[in-house]
Short mmCIF file of C-alpha atoms and ligand atoms in Angstrom, two decimals:
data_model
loop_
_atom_site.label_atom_id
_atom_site.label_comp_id
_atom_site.label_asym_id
_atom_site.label_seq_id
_atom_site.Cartn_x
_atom_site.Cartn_y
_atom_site.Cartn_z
CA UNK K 232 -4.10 -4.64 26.04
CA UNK K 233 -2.65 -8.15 25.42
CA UNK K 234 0.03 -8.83 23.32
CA UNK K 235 -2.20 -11.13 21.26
CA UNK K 236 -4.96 -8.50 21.45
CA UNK K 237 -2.82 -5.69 20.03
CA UNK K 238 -1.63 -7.75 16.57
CA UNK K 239 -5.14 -9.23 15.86
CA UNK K 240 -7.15 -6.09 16.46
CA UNK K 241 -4.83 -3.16 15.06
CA UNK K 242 -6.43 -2.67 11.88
CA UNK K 243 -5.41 -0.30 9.38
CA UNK K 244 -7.33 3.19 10.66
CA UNK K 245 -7.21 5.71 7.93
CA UNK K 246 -10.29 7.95 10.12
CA UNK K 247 -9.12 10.09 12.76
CA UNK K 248 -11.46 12.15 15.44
CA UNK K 249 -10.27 15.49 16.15
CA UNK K 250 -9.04 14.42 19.48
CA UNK K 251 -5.08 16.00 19.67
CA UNK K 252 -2.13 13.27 20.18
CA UNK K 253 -0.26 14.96 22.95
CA UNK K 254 3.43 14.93 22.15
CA UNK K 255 3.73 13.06 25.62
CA UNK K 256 2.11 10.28 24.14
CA UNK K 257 3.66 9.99 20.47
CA UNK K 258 6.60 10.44 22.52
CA UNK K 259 5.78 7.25 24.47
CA UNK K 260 4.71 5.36 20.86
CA UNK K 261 7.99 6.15 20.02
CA UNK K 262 10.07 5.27 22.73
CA UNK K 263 8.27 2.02 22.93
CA UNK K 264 8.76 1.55 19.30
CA UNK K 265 12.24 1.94 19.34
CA UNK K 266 12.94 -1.80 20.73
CA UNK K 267 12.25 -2.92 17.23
CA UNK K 268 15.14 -5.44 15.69
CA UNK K 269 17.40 -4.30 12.91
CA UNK K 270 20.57 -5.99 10.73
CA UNK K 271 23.05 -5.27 13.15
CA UNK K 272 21.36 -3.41 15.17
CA UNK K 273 22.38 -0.34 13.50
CA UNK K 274 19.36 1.29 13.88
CA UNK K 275 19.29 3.08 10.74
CA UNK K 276 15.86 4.93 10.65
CA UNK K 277 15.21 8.39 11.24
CA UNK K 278 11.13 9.98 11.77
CA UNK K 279 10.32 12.97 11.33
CA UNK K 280 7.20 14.51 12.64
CA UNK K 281 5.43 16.36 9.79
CA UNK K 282 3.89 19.47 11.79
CA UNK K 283 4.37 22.53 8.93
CA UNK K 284 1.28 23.09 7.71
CA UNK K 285 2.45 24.14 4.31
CA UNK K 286 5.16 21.23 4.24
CA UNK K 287 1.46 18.89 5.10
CA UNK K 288 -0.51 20.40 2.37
CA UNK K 289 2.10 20.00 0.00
CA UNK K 290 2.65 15.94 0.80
CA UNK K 291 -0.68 15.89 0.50
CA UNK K 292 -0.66 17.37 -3.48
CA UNK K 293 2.21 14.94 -3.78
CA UNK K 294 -0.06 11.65 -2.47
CA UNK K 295 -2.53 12.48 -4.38
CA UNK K 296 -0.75 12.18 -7.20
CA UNK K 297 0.85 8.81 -5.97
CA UNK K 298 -2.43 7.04 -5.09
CA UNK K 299 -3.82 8.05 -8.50
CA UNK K 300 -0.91 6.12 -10.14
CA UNK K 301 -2.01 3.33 -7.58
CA UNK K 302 -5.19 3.23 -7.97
CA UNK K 303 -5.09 3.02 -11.84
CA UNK K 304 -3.26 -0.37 -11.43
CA UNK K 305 -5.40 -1.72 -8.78
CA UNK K 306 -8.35 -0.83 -11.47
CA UNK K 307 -6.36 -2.22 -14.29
CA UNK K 308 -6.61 -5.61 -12.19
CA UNK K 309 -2.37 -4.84 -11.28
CA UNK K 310 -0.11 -4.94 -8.43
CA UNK K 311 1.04 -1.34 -8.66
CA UNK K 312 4.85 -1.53 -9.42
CA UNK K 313 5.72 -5.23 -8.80
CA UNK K 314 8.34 -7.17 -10.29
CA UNK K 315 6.87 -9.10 -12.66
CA UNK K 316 9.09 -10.44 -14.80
CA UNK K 317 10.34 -13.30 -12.67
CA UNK K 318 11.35 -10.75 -9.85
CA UNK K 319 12.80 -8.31 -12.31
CA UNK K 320 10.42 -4.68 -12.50
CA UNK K 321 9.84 -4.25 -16.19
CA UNK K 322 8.55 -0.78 -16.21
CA UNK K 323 5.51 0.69 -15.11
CA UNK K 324 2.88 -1.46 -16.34
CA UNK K 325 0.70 1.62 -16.81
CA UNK K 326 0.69 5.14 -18.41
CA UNK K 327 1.40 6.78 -15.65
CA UNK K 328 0.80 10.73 -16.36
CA UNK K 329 -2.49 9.97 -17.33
CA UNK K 330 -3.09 8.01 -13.68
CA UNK K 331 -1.99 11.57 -12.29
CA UNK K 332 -4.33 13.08 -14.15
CA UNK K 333 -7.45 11.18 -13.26
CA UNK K 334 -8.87 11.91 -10.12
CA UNK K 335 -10.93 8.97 -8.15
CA UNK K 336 -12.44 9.43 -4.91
CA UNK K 337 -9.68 9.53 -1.96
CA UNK K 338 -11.14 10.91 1.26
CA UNK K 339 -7.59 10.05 3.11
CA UNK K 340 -5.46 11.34 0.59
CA UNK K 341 -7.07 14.23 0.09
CA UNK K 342 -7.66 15.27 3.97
CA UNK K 343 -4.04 13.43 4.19
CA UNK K 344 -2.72 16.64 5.57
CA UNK K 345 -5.31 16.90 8.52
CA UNK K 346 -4.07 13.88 10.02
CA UNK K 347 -3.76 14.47 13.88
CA UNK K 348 0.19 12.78 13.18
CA UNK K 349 2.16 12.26 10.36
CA UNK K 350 5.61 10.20 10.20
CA UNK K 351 8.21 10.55 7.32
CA UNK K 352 10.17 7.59 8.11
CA UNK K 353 13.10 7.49 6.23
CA UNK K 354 16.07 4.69 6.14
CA UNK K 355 19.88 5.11 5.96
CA UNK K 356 21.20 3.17 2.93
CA UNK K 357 24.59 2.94 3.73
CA UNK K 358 23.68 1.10 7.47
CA UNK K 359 21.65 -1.27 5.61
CA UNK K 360 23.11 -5.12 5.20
CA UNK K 361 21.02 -6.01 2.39
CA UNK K 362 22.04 -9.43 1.81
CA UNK K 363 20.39 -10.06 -1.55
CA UNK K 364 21.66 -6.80 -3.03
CA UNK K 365 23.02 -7.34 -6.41
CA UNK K 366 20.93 -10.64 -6.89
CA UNK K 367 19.11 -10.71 -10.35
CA UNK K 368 15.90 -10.09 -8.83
CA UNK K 369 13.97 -7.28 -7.00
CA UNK K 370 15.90 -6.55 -3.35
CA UNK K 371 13.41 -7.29 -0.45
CA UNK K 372 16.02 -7.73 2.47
CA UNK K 373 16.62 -4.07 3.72
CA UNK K 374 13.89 -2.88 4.27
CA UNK K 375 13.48 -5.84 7.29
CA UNK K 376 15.52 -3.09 8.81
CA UNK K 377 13.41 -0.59 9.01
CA UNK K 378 9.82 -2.09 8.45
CA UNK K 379 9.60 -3.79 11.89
CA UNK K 380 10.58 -0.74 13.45
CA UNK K 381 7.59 1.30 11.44
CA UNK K 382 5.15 -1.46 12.55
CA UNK K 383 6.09 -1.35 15.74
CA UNK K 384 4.70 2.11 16.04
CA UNK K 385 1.57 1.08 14.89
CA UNK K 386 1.60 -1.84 17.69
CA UNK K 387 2.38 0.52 20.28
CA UNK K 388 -0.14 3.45 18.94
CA UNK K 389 -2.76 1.21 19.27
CA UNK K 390 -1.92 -0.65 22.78
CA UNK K 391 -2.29 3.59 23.45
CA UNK K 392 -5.84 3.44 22.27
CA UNK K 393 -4.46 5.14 18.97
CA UNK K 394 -5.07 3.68 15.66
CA UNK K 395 -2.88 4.45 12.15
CA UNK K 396 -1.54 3.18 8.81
CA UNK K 397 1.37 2.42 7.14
CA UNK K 398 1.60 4.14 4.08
CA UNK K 399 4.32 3.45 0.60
CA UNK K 400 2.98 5.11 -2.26
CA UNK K 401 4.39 8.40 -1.47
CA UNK K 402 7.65 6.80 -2.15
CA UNK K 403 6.88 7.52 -5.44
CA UNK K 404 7.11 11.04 -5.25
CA UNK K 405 10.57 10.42 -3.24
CA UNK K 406 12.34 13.42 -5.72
CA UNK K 407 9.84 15.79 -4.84
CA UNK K 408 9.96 14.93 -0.51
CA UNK K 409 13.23 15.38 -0.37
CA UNK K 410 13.95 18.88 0.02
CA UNK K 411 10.89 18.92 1.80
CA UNK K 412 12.20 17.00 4.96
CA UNK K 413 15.86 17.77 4.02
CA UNK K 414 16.64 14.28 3.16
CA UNK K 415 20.33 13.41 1.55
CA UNK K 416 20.73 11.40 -1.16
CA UNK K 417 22.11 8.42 0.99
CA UNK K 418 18.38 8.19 2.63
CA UNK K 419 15.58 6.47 1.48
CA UNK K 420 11.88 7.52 2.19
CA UNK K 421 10.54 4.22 3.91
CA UNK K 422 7.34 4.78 5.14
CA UNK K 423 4.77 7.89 5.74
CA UNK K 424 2.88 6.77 8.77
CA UNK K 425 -0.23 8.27 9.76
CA UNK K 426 -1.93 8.03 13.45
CA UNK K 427 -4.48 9.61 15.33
CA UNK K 428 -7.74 8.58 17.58
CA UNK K 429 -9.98 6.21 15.33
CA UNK K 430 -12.99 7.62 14.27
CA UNK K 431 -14.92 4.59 14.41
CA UNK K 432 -14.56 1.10 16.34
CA UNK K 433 -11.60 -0.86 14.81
CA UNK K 434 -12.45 -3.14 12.20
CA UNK K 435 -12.31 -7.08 12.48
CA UNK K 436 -8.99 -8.00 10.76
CA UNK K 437 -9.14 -10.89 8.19
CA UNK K 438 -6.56 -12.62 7.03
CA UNK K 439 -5.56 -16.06 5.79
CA UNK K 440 -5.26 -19.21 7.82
CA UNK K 441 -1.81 -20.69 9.14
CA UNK K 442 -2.27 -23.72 6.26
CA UNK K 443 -2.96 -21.40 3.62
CA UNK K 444 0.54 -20.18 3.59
CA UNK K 445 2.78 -22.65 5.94
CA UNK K 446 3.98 -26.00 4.17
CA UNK K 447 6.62 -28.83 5.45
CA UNK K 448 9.71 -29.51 3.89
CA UNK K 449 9.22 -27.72 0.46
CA UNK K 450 6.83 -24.55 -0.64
CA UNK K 451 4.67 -27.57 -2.68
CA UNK K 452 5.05 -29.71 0.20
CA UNK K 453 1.85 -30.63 2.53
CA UNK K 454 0.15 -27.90 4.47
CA UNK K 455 1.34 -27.44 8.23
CA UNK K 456 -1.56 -28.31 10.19
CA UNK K 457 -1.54 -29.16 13.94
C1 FMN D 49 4.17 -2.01 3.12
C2 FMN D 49 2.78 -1.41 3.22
C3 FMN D 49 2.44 -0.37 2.39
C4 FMN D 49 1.17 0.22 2.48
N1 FMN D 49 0.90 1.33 1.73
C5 FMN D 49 -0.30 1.95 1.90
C6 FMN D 49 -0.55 3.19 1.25
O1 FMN D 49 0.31 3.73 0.54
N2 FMN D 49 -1.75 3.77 1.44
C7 FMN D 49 -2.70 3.22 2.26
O2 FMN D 49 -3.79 3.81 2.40
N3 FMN D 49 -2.50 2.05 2.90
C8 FMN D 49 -1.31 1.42 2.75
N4 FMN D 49 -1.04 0.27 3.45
C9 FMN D 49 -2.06 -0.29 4.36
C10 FMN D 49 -2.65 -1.58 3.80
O3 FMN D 49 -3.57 -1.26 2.78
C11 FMN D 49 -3.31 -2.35 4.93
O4 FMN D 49 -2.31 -2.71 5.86
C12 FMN D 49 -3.99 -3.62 4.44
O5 FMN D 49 -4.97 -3.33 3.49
C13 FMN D 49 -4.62 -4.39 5.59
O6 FMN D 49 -5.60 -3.58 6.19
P1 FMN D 49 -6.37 -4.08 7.51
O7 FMN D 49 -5.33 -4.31 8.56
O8 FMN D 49 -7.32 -2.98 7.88
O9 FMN D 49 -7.07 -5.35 7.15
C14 FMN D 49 0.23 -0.30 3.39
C15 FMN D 49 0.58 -1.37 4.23
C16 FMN D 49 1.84 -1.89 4.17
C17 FMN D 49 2.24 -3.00 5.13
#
């Protein structure tokens, strides 16, 4: 596939077919993946490939859980857990043990642990320049060291005729993961990344046009057009 091909077709895929990824070719997702940029270039992600069926099962129970909470807010009319009070979080908007409690229909999540692959990605704190740190606003800048990295592996599952998605909300439950993957306390849980053969044809992507979002000079200035 084309470059071009690859970023406007690779859809988020969240139905696999029971077709086996060979560790060959995650192998070969990975090692293509790998060329992704970072601050530094310090590299500082780690995957783990989730293959323990009890260790699936229980990320699974712990999803669950963390898509209820997200859910709730996206049915409240919220963005689950953003910052607003000008960039500042003010506490979960929320109550958020009754979001755990209330079950809504999640055929991912709750076949989450049947997924033919399953990627903990998790980032190294102390390799990460974040260059905003201590601003009086929510951080955004490390995770630009670890993010491209995670998409990449989406880019190259699907130039491999593989499709997946990049999952957060687990992040959540980051107390409970921890001893599950044996992560230390200087590691963040970045990503869980799921991949596998698509079920169905990929989707058409939409998203909005170059104008919508590109302006000269200022962010109020005129739209970039050709
Ligand atoms: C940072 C990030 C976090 C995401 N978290 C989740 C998630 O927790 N669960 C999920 O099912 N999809 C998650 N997604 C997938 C998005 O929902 C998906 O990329 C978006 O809806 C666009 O889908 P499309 O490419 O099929 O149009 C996440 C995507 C990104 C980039």
């Amino acid at each position: 596939m084309e470059l071009r091909d690859v970023l406007q077709s690779n859809s988020a895929v969240r139905e696999f077919s029971d077709r086996a990824v060979t560790d060959a070719t995650l192998h070969e997702i990975l090692d293509t993946a790998r060329f992704a940029p970072s601050g530094g270039n310090r590299q500082p992600w780690h995957v783990v490939v989730i293959r323990d069926e009890a260790v699936r099962r229980h990320l699974r129970d712990l999803y669950v859980l963390a898509w209820r909470e997200y859910m709730a807010h996206v049915n409240a009319g919220l963005v689950a857990f953003a910052p607003t009070d000008r960039g500042r979080f003010a506490g979960p908007a929320i109550d958020l043990e009754a979001a755990r409690a209330t079950p809504s229909p999640l055929p991912f999540a709750d076949h989450l642990d049947q997924t033919p692959v399953l990627l903990a990605i998790v980032a190294d704190l102390d390799q990460l320049a974040v260059m905003d740190n201590g601003l009086d606003r929510q951080s955004i800048v490390g995770g630009a060291s670890v993010y491209p990295f995670a998409n990449n592996i989406l880019l190259a599952a699907c130039e491999a005729g593989l499709g997946g998605v990049m999952t957060t909300v687990l992040c959540r439950q980051e107390h409970e993961v921890r001893p599950l993957i044996g992560m230390h306390d200087g590691q963040a849980l970045a990503a869980l990344l799921a991949l596998g053969y698509p079920a169905n044809p990929l989707r058409r992507i939409r998203r909005r046009p170059v104008e919508s979002f590109t302006t000269i000079d200022r962010l109020d200035g005129p739209p970039f057009v050709p």
